[in-house]
Amino acid sequence: MPAQRPLLPTAALALALTATGCGATVETSAPADGKAITLTNCGRKVTYDKVPERVVTNDVGITELMFALGLEDRMAGFAMPDDKGDLSGVPWKDGYDKVEWLSKDQLTKENVLDARADLVFAGWNYGFREDGGFTPAALKKLGIPSYVLTESCRNGRTETSRGIMPPLDALYADLTNLGKLFGVEKRAAGLIADFKKQVADVRAKAPAAADRPTVFLYDSGQDQPFTSGRFAAPEQIISEAGGTNVMHDLADSWTAVGWETVVERDPEVIVICDYGDVSAEQKKDFLLSYAPLRDVSAVKHRRIFVLDYVDLVESPRNPSAIARLGAYLRTVAGDA
């Protein structure tokens, strides 16, 4: 995930739901328990001996992928910070009500074992971490299978760099894989079709290539900003909305850069990732008052847009984020 610390989901959501959305009937064609299922996850073939019945998840986007597929009854719990925000307006409110909240930080071996988990669904920096030994390999030694969020797959460019495919493709890959694993292929296909339509509708309204505003994603950090390269969800959220990510050349997902790079690339819009102890308003005040940024176009014109953390990591909320950012970027292009 963006930073190696607990992360915050927030409340705003304007996701248009269709028949494949919340409340739809999930098909009951899951393979019989005991039948092995093979998936490709992070470029590797992974075989699961049976359909999991006690899944535990780490972080809000991952948890909501399960909820969007109607798989609450296959879950034993989730981990999420306690300042998770108001979830009363999300389409998957019932899921949060039904599934046990195991940890108000990150998953550990202890709470996974206590939950009698038969699958851990997490990601590198979204729960999986070398420090503390909470890794798929360590869980395998305990006899617990895992599934790695595709946005977080390590790509081998460095020891920690992540991302193996475009972000929306990662979302669709995970929905497809989970659909196959749990026997809800129709539900998964319906969600993917709906999401692709939402994105296509925004793309059709996007400014012409020459008029696309340049955008910098600001996650956090004052000495050094944390941002998104081309393999994290903001890359396609920005591009499909009609903008250009000024950090597109970074072959990583979430990573740090220098302020001098931001100044040099002179973004016309800054998107703030809203989560954690520092509020979006505090982040905005910092950006507007930070002297090195005074001549950056986005700061001079106060073009700062806020999206929630869960909008900006791989999650079923990505299409809604594209729609909202797209509407804003069209106003910027119109002013140019």
mmCIF file of C-alpha atoms in Angstrom:
data_model
loop_
_atom_site.group_PDB
_atom_site.id
_atom_site.type_symbol
_atom_site.label_atom_id
_atom_site.label_comp_id
_atom_site.label_asym_id
_atom_site.label_seq_id
_atom_site.Cartn_x
_atom_site.Cartn_y
_atom_site.Cartn_z
ATOM 1 C CA MET A 1 0.000 0.000 0.000
ATOM 2 C CA PRO A 2 1.131 3.575 -0.098
ATOM 3 C CA ALA A 3 3.009 3.710 3.172
ATOM 4 C CA GLN A 4 4.142 1.022 5.573
ATOM 5 C CA ARG A 5 1.787 2.014 8.349
ATOM 6 C CA PRO A 6 -1.923 1.543 9.193
ATOM 7 C CA LEU A 7 -4.131 3.020 6.507
ATOM 8 C CA LEU A 8 -7.432 4.761 6.605
ATOM 9 C CA PRO A 9 -10.565 4.183 4.550
ATOM 10 C CA THR A 10 -13.064 7.025 4.523
ATOM 11 C CA ALA A 11 -16.727 7.436 3.865
ATOM 12 C CA ALA A 12 -17.337 9.174 0.562
ATOM 13 C CA LEU A 13 -18.575 6.896 -2.166
ATOM 14 C CA ALA A 14 -20.640 7.555 -5.261
ATOM 15 C CA LEU A 15 -20.395 4.193 -6.944
ATOM 16 C CA ALA A 16 -23.358 3.545 -9.196
ATOM 17 C CA LEU A 17 -24.628 0.057 -8.571
ATOM 18 C CA THR A 18 -26.187 -2.214 -11.121
ATOM 19 C CA ALA A 19 -27.785 -5.619 -10.876
ATOM 20 C CA THR A 20 -24.303 -7.003 -10.285
ATOM 21 C CA GLY A 21 -23.836 -4.712 -7.305
ATOM 22 C CA CYS A 22 -24.868 -4.877 -3.675
ATOM 23 C CA GLY A 23 -27.726 -7.200 -2.944
ATOM 24 C CA ALA A 24 -27.481 -9.299 -6.090
ATOM 25 C CA THR A 25 -27.895 -13.035 -5.701
ATOM 26 C CA VAL A 26 -24.626 -14.940 -5.762
ATOM 27 C CA GLU A 27 -24.641 -18.093 -7.814
ATOM 28 C CA THR A 28 -24.109 -21.295 -5.889
ATOM 29 C CA SER A 29 -21.958 -23.131 -8.418
ATOM 30 C CA ALA A 30 -18.800 -23.197 -6.295
ATOM 31 C CA PRO A 31 -16.723 -26.316 -6.906
ATOM 32 C CA ALA A 32 -17.239 -28.966 -4.296
ATOM 33 C CA ASP A 33 -14.835 -28.749 -1.369
ATOM 34 C CA GLY A 34 -11.838 -30.971 -1.962
ATOM 35 C CA LYS A 35 -11.495 -30.071 -5.643
ATOM 36 C CA ALA A 36 -8.182 -28.397 -6.406
ATOM 37 C CA ILE A 37 -8.321 -25.016 -8.131
ATOM 38 C CA THR A 38 -5.311 -23.502 -9.922
ATOM 39 C CA LEU A 39 -4.947 -19.744 -10.421
ATOM 40 C CA THR A 40 -2.208 -17.450 -11.701
ATOM 41 C CA ASN A 41 -1.253 -15.010 -8.945
ATOM 42 C CA CYS A 42 1.723 -12.642 -9.267
ATOM 43 C CA GLY A 43 2.825 -14.530 -12.380
ATOM 44 C CA ARG A 44 2.887 -17.912 -10.664
ATOM 45 C CA LYS A 45 0.556 -20.872 -10.814
ATOM 46 C CA VAL A 46 -0.946 -21.431 -7.373
ATOM 47 C CA THR A 47 -3.114 -24.424 -6.518
ATOM 48 C CA TYR A 48 -5.703 -24.374 -3.732
ATOM 49 C CA ASP A 49 -6.831 -27.748 -2.433
ATOM 50 C CA LYS A 50 -10.369 -26.608 -1.682
ATOM 51 C CA VAL A 51 -12.710 -23.639 -1.660
ATOM 52 C CA PRO A 52 -11.740 -21.514 1.363
ATOM 53 C CA GLU A 53 -14.352 -21.136 4.078
ATOM 54 C CA ARG A 54 -12.533 -18.947 6.623
ATOM 55 C CA VAL A 55 -10.788 -16.160 4.710
ATOM 56 C CA VAL A 56 -9.111 -13.302 6.544
ATOM 57 C CA THR A 57 -8.289 -10.053 4.753
ATOM 58 C CA ASN A 58 -6.005 -7.111 5.427
ATOM 59 C CA ASP A 59 -7.019 -3.527 4.597
ATOM 60 C CA VAL A 60 -10.164 -1.951 3.251
ATOM 61 C CA GLY A 61 -9.750 -2.357 -0.511
ATOM 62 C CA ILE A 62 -8.992 -6.061 -0.217
ATOM 63 C CA THR A 63 -11.872 -6.581 2.194
ATOM 64 C CA GLU A 64 -14.311 -4.809 -0.117
ATOM 65 C CA LEU A 65 -13.263 -6.989 -3.056
ATOM 66 C CA MET A 66 -14.622 -9.917 -1.054
ATOM 67 C CA PHE A 67 -17.757 -8.000 -0.098
ATOM 68 C CA ALA A 68 -18.394 -6.879 -3.689
ATOM 69 C CA LEU A 69 -18.377 -10.535 -4.709
ATOM 70 C CA GLY A 70 -20.875 -11.378 -1.973
ATOM 71 C CA LEU A 71 -18.410 -13.567 -0.089
ATOM 72 C CA GLU A 72 -19.038 -12.402 3.483
ATOM 73 C CA ASP A 73 -20.092 -15.913 4.489
ATOM 74 C CA ARG A 74 -16.676 -17.216 3.404
ATOM 75 C CA MET A 75 -14.829 -14.797 5.703
ATOM 76 C CA ALA A 76 -13.543 -15.248 9.254
ATOM 77 C CA GLY A 77 -12.516 -11.630 9.696
ATOM 78 C CA PHE A 78 -10.576 -8.598 8.528
ATOM 79 C CA ALA A 79 -7.881 -6.240 9.789
ATOM 80 C CA MET A 80 -8.306 -2.471 9.504
ATOM 81 C CA PRO A 81 -7.247 0.607 11.493
ATOM 82 C CA ASP A 82 -9.735 1.731 14.118
ATOM 83 C CA ASP A 83 -9.983 5.212 12.576
ATOM 84 C CA LYS A 84 -11.585 3.638 9.538
ATOM 85 C CA GLY A 85 -14.150 6.378 9.060
ATOM 86 C CA ASP A 86 -17.904 6.223 8.615
ATOM 87 C CA LEU A 87 -18.844 3.238 6.473
ATOM 88 C CA SER A 88 -22.608 3.703 6.739
ATOM 89 C CA GLY A 89 -22.925 4.835 3.121
ATOM 90 C CA VAL A 90 -20.920 2.127 1.397
ATOM 91 C CA PRO A 91 -22.702 -0.518 -0.694
ATOM 92 C CA TRP A 92 -21.117 -3.273 1.397
ATOM 93 C CA LYS A 93 -22.240 -2.048 4.817
ATOM 94 C CA ASP A 94 -23.800 -5.460 5.519
ATOM 95 C CA GLY A 95 -20.424 -7.099 5.029
ATOM 96 C CA TYR A 96 -18.821 -4.926 7.671
ATOM 97 C CA ASP A 97 -21.702 -5.729 10.013
ATOM 98 C CA LYS A 98 -21.442 -9.490 9.475
ATOM 99 C CA VAL A 99 -17.684 -10.114 9.445
ATOM 100 C CA GLU A 100 -15.528 -9.965 12.568
ATOM 101 C CA TRP A 101 -13.010 -7.149 12.959
ATOM 102 C CA LEU A 102 -9.901 -9.097 13.975
ATOM 103 C CA SER A 103 -7.313 -6.356 14.270
ATOM 104 C CA LYS A 104 -7.235 -2.586 14.363
ATOM 105 C CA ASP A 105 -3.760 -2.636 12.859
ATOM 106 C CA GLN A 106 -2.423 -5.335 10.514
ATOM 107 C CA LEU A 107 -2.871 -9.084 10.465
ATOM 108 C CA THR A 108 -0.477 -11.203 12.498
ATOM 109 C CA LYS A 109 0.190 -14.922 12.619
ATOM 110 C CA GLU A 110 -1.531 -14.986 15.984
ATOM 111 C CA ASN A 111 -4.859 -13.498 14.916
ATOM 112 C CA VAL A 112 -4.822 -15.553 11.712
ATOM 113 C CA LEU A 113 -4.368 -18.722 13.749
ATOM 114 C CA ASP A 114 -6.968 -17.626 16.289
ATOM 115 C CA ALA A 115 -9.454 -17.124 13.429
ATOM 116 C CA ARG A 116 -8.677 -20.633 12.127
ATOM 117 C CA ALA A 117 -8.105 -19.040 8.722
ATOM 118 C CA ASP A 118 -7.854 -21.274 5.686
ATOM 119 C CA LEU A 119 -6.811 -18.398 3.365
ATOM 120 C CA VAL A 120 -5.096 -15.058 3.947
ATOM 121 C CA PHE A 121 -5.860 -12.419 1.297
ATOM 122 C CA ALA A 122 -3.397 -9.545 1.680
ATOM 123 C CA GLY A 123 -0.628 -7.834 -0.298
ATOM 124 C CA TRP A 124 2.950 -6.672 -0.023
ATOM 125 C CA ASN A 125 2.748 -3.556 2.185
ATOM 126 C CA TYR A 126 -0.955 -4.372 2.543
ATOM 127 C CA GLY A 127 -0.316 -6.778 5.412
ATOM 128 C CA PHE A 128 2.437 -8.976 3.999
ATOM 129 C CA ARG A 129 5.831 -7.784 5.231
ATOM 130 C CA GLU A 130 9.280 -9.201 5.794
ATOM 131 C CA ASP A 131 9.651 -7.555 9.199
ATOM 132 C CA GLY A 132 7.708 -9.659 11.641
ATOM 133 C CA GLY A 133 7.786 -12.580 9.239
ATOM 134 C CA PHE A 134 4.220 -12.196 7.988
ATOM 135 C CA THR A 135 4.737 -13.510 4.463
ATOM 136 C CA PRO A 136 3.036 -16.055 2.204
ATOM 137 C CA ALA A 137 6.018 -18.386 2.724
ATOM 138 C CA ALA A 138 5.721 -18.145 6.511
ATOM 139 C CA LEU A 139 1.988 -18.823 6.361
ATOM 140 C CA LYS A 140 2.575 -21.810 4.097
ATOM 141 C CA LYS A 141 4.780 -23.342 6.810
ATOM 142 C CA LEU A 142 1.766 -23.056 9.110
ATOM 143 C CA GLY A 143 -0.398 -24.819 6.542
ATOM 144 C CA ILE A 144 -2.308 -21.646 5.602
ATOM 145 C CA PRO A 145 -2.631 -20.727 1.896
ATOM 146 C CA SER A 146 -2.500 -17.111 0.771
ATOM 147 C CA TYR A 147 -3.528 -14.929 -2.142
ATOM 148 C CA VAL A 148 -1.523 -11.778 -2.970
ATOM 149 C CA LEU A 149 -3.274 -8.606 -4.121
ATOM 150 C CA THR A 150 -2.164 -8.158 -7.733
ATOM 151 C CA GLU A 151 -1.514 -4.418 -7.387
ATOM 152 C CA SER A 152 1.152 -5.324 -4.817
ATOM 153 C CA CYS A 153 2.947 -8.115 -6.690
ATOM 154 C CA ARG A 154 6.699 -7.638 -6.614
ATOM 155 C CA ASN A 155 8.134 -7.128 -10.080
ATOM 156 C CA GLY A 156 11.820 -7.884 -9.504
ATOM 157 C CA ARG A 157 13.153 -4.491 -10.601
ATOM 158 C CA THR A 158 14.321 -3.966 -7.035
ATOM 159 C CA GLU A 159 13.788 -5.959 -3.867
ATOM 160 C CA THR A 160 10.660 -3.983 -3.015
ATOM 161 C CA SER A 161 9.296 -2.492 -6.275
ATOM 162 C CA ARG A 162 5.762 -3.604 -7.032
ATOM 163 C CA GLY A 163 3.380 -3.840 -9.959
ATOM 164 C CA ILE A 164 3.237 -6.285 -12.884
ATOM 165 C CA MET A 165 0.337 -4.948 -14.957
ATOM 166 C CA PRO A 166 -1.803 -1.822 -15.425
ATOM 167 C CA PRO A 167 -3.777 -1.101 -12.232
ATOM 168 C CA LEU A 168 -7.284 -1.702 -13.559
ATOM 169 C CA ASP A 169 -6.088 -4.919 -15.153
ATOM 170 C CA ALA A 170 -4.893 -5.897 -11.663
ATOM 171 C CA LEU A 171 -8.368 -5.215 -10.269
ATOM 172 C CA TYR A 172 -10.016 -7.280 -13.004
ATOM 173 C CA ALA A 173 -7.452 -10.095 -12.586
ATOM 174 C CA ASP A 174 -8.227 -10.378 -8.882
ATOM 175 C CA LEU A 175 -11.986 -10.318 -9.413
ATOM 176 C CA THR A 176 -11.625 -13.027 -12.069
ATOM 177 C CA ASN A 177 -9.401 -15.179 -9.865
ATOM 178 C CA LEU A 178 -11.612 -14.811 -6.811
ATOM 179 C CA GLY A 179 -14.658 -15.575 -8.935
ATOM 180 C CA LYS A 180 -13.064 -18.814 -10.077
ATOM 181 C CA LEU A 181 -11.812 -19.793 -6.623
ATOM 182 C CA PHE A 182 -15.174 -19.268 -4.932
ATOM 183 C CA GLY A 183 -17.412 -20.329 -7.809
ATOM 184 C CA VAL A 184 -18.890 -16.851 -8.376
ATOM 185 C CA GLU A 185 -17.645 -16.322 -11.915
ATOM 186 C CA LYS A 186 -20.880 -14.710 -13.088
ATOM 187 C CA ARG A 187 -20.818 -12.204 -10.258
ATOM 188 C CA ALA A 188 -17.183 -11.357 -11.000
ATOM 189 C CA ALA A 189 -17.824 -10.996 -14.733
ATOM 190 C CA GLY A 190 -20.802 -8.752 -14.041
ATOM 191 C CA LEU A 191 -18.777 -6.468 -11.784
ATOM 192 C CA ILE A 192 -15.976 -6.258 -14.334
ATOM 193 C CA ALA A 193 -18.406 -5.430 -17.156
ATOM 194 C CA ASP A 194 -20.053 -2.751 -15.031
ATOM 195 C CA PHE A 195 -16.720 -1.237 -13.997
ATOM 196 C CA LYS A 196 -15.460 -1.202 -17.600
ATOM 197 C CA LYS A 197 -18.624 0.572 -18.712
ATOM 198 C CA GLN A 198 -18.275 3.210 -15.994
ATOM 199 C CA VAL A 199 -14.658 3.825 -17.008
ATOM 200 C CA ALA A 200 -15.512 3.934 -20.716
ATOM 201 C CA ASP A 201 -18.233 6.510 -20.061
ATOM 202 C CA VAL A 202 -15.697 8.786 -18.356
ATOM 203 C CA ARG A 203 -13.059 8.180 -21.028
ATOM 204 C CA ALA A 204 -15.523 9.253 -23.716
ATOM 205 C CA LYS A 205 -15.833 12.677 -22.059
ATOM 206 C CA ALA A 206 -12.126 13.171 -21.391
ATOM 207 C CA PRO A 207 -10.285 16.195 -22.801
ATOM 208 C CA ALA A 208 -8.335 15.868 -26.017
ATOM 209 C CA ALA A 209 -4.760 14.663 -25.586
ATOM 210 C CA ALA A 210 -3.316 18.150 -25.936
ATOM 211 C CA ASP A 211 -5.623 19.482 -23.204
ATOM 212 C CA ARG A 212 -5.114 16.767 -20.564
ATOM 213 C CA PRO A 213 -4.049 18.322 -17.253
ATOM 214 C CA THR A 214 -0.900 16.981 -15.622
ATOM 215 C CA VAL A 215 -1.497 15.525 -12.166
ATOM 216 C CA PHE A 216 0.642 14.755 -9.112
ATOM 217 C CA LEU A 217 -0.678 12.299 -6.531
ATOM 218 C CA TYR A 218 0.246 13.366 -2.998
ATOM 219 C CA ASP A 219 -0.069 10.644 -0.408
ATOM 220 C CA SER A 220 1.963 12.012 2.485
ATOM 221 C CA GLY A 221 5.348 13.307 3.611
ATOM 222 C CA GLN A 222 6.877 16.733 4.095
ATOM 223 C CA ASP A 223 10.613 16.126 3.747
ATOM 224 C CA GLN A 224 9.966 13.779 0.839
ATOM 225 C CA PRO A 225 6.589 13.184 -0.836
ATOM 226 C CA PHE A 226 5.108 9.709 -1.153
ATOM 227 C CA THR A 227 3.353 9.248 -4.487
ATOM 228 C CA SER A 228 2.213 6.796 -7.155
ATOM 229 C CA GLY A 229 4.200 5.362 -10.037
ATOM 230 C CA ARG A 230 2.594 3.696 -13.008
ATOM 231 C CA PHE A 231 1.682 0.413 -11.306
ATOM 232 C CA ALA A 232 -0.504 1.759 -8.491
ATOM 233 C CA ALA A 233 -4.204 2.478 -8.915
ATOM 234 C CA PRO A 234 -3.815 6.303 -9.199
ATOM 235 C CA GLU A 235 -2.022 5.881 -12.536
ATOM 236 C CA GLN A 236 -5.156 4.708 -14.336
ATOM 237 C CA ILE A 237 -7.526 6.643 -12.131
ATOM 238 C CA ILE A 238 -5.737 9.767 -13.372
ATOM 239 C CA SER A 239 -5.331 8.681 -16.995
ATOM 240 C CA GLU A 240 -8.857 7.328 -17.461
ATOM 241 C CA ALA A 241 -10.231 10.463 -15.818
ATOM 242 C CA GLY A 242 -8.524 12.560 -18.475
ATOM 243 C CA GLY A 243 -5.228 13.553 -16.869
ATOM 244 C CA THR A 244 -1.569 12.573 -17.075
ATOM 245 C CA ASN A 245 0.318 11.249 -14.060
ATOM 246 C CA VAL A 246 3.551 13.278 -13.847
ATOM 247 C CA MET A 247 5.233 10.244 -12.226
ATOM 248 C CA HIS A 248 4.247 7.802 -14.963
ATOM 249 C CA ASP A 249 7.887 6.939 -15.638
ATOM 250 C CA LEU A 250 8.346 5.367 -12.190
ATOM 251 C CA ALA A 251 8.233 1.582 -12.649
ATOM 252 C CA ASP A 252 6.795 1.016 -9.181
ATOM 253 C CA SER A 253 3.471 1.272 -7.396
ATOM 254 C CA TRP A 254 3.707 3.506 -4.295
ATOM 255 C CA THR A 255 7.083 5.155 -3.762
ATOM 256 C CA ALA A 256 8.888 8.300 -2.605
ATOM 257 C CA VAL A 257 10.344 11.029 -4.825
ATOM 258 C CA GLY A 258 12.015 14.387 -4.211
ATOM 259 C CA TRP A 259 10.219 17.732 -4.137
ATOM 260 C CA GLU A 260 12.608 18.986 -6.799
ATOM 261 C CA THR A 261 11.106 16.421 -9.193
ATOM 262 C CA VAL A 262 7.600 17.690 -8.464
ATOM 263 C CA VAL A 263 8.694 21.293 -9.054
ATOM 264 C CA GLU A 264 10.446 20.360 -12.292
ATOM 265 C CA ARG A 265 7.386 18.543 -13.651
ATOM 266 C CA ASP A 266 5.060 21.390 -12.636
ATOM 267 C CA PRO A 267 1.721 19.534 -12.259
ATOM 268 C CA GLU A 268 -1.437 21.469 -13.036
ATOM 269 C CA VAL A 269 -3.457 19.492 -10.473
ATOM 270 C CA ILE A 270 -2.550 17.800 -7.194
ATOM 271 C CA VAL A 271 -4.700 14.912 -5.939
ATOM 272 C CA ILE A 272 -4.504 14.324 -2.187
ATOM 273 C CA CYS A 273 -4.902 10.817 -0.782
ATOM 274 C CA ASP A 274 -7.049 11.290 2.323
ATOM 275 C CA TYR A 275 -6.223 8.963 5.209
ATOM 276 C CA GLY A 276 -4.342 8.730 8.469
ATOM 277 C CA ASP A 277 -3.704 11.142 11.291
ATOM 278 C CA VAL A 278 -2.978 14.079 8.975
ATOM 279 C CA SER A 279 -6.255 15.294 7.473
ATOM 280 C CA ALA A 280 -6.738 16.211 3.834
ATOM 281 C CA GLU A 281 -7.185 19.842 4.892
ATOM 282 C CA GLN A 282 -3.875 19.761 6.755
ATOM 283 C CA LYS A 283 -2.168 18.247 3.718
ATOM 284 C CA LYS A 284 -3.682 20.940 1.525
ATOM 285 C CA ASP A 285 -2.524 23.705 3.885
ATOM 286 C CA PHE A 286 0.995 22.283 3.797
ATOM 287 C CA LEU A 287 1.097 22.132 -0.005
ATOM 288 C CA LEU A 288 -0.202 25.692 -0.360
ATOM 289 C CA SER A 289 2.286 27.059 2.168
ATOM 290 C CA TYR A 290 5.398 25.043 1.273
ATOM 291 C CA ALA A 291 7.773 27.597 -0.246
ATOM 292 C CA PRO A 292 9.451 25.331 -2.854
ATOM 293 C CA LEU A 293 6.031 24.698 -4.435
ATOM 294 C CA ARG A 294 4.976 28.339 -4.723
ATOM 295 C CA ASP A 295 5.499 28.469 -8.512
ATOM 296 C CA VAL A 296 3.976 25.056 -9.258
ATOM 297 C CA SER A 297 0.862 25.546 -11.387
ATOM 298 C CA ALA A 298 -1.437 23.451 -9.161
ATOM 299 C CA VAL A 299 -0.437 25.486 -6.107
ATOM 300 C CA LYS A 300 -0.604 28.881 -7.816
ATOM 301 C CA HIS A 301 -4.121 28.135 -9.077
ATOM 302 C CA ARG A 302 -5.156 26.144 -5.965
ATOM 303 C CA ARG A 303 -6.120 23.160 -8.068
ATOM 304 C CA ILE A 304 -6.163 20.489 -5.379
ATOM 305 C CA PHE A 305 -8.623 17.605 -5.405
ATOM 306 C CA VAL A 306 -9.186 15.065 -2.632
ATOM 307 C CA LEU A 307 -9.906 11.354 -2.977
ATOM 308 C CA ASP A 308 -10.184 8.814 -0.186
ATOM 309 C CA TYR A 309 -7.491 6.229 0.456
ATOM 310 C CA VAL A 310 -9.829 3.401 -0.525
ATOM 311 C CA ASP A 311 -10.499 5.161 -3.848
ATOM 312 C CA LEU A 312 -6.786 5.142 -4.625
ATOM 313 C CA VAL A 313 -5.737 1.599 -3.786
ATOM 314 C CA GLU A 314 -6.978 -1.376 -5.752
ATOM 315 C CA SER A 315 -10.623 -1.710 -4.758
ATOM 316 C CA PRO A 316 -14.146 -1.843 -6.191
ATOM 317 C CA ARG A 317 -14.325 1.912 -5.600
ATOM 318 C CA ASN A 318 -11.803 2.735 -8.350
ATOM 319 C CA PRO A 319 -14.391 3.347 -11.110
ATOM 320 C CA SER A 320 -16.291 5.818 -8.932
ATOM 321 C CA ALA A 321 -13.047 7.658 -8.223
ATOM 322 C CA ILE A 322 -12.365 7.889 -11.950
ATOM 323 C CA ALA A 323 -15.792 9.411 -12.517
ATOM 324 C CA ARG A 324 -15.385 12.035 -9.785
ATOM 325 C CA LEU A 325 -11.854 13.003 -10.753
ATOM 326 C CA GLY A 326 -12.873 13.077 -14.418
ATOM 327 C CA ALA A 327 -15.581 15.636 -13.710
ATOM 328 C CA TYR A 328 -13.036 17.831 -11.919
ATOM 329 C CA LEU A 329 -10.351 17.530 -14.603
ATOM 330 C CA ARG A 330 -12.831 18.563 -17.281
ATOM 331 C CA THR A 331 -13.372 21.835 -15.441
ATOM 332 C CA VAL A 332 -9.613 22.371 -15.280
ATOM 333 C CA ALA A 333 -9.217 21.672 -18.995
ATOM 334 C CA GLY A 334 -12.062 24.072 -19.691
ATOM 335 C CA ASP A 335 -10.302 26.827 -17.765
ATOM 336 C CA ALA A 336 -6.995 26.353 -19.498
#
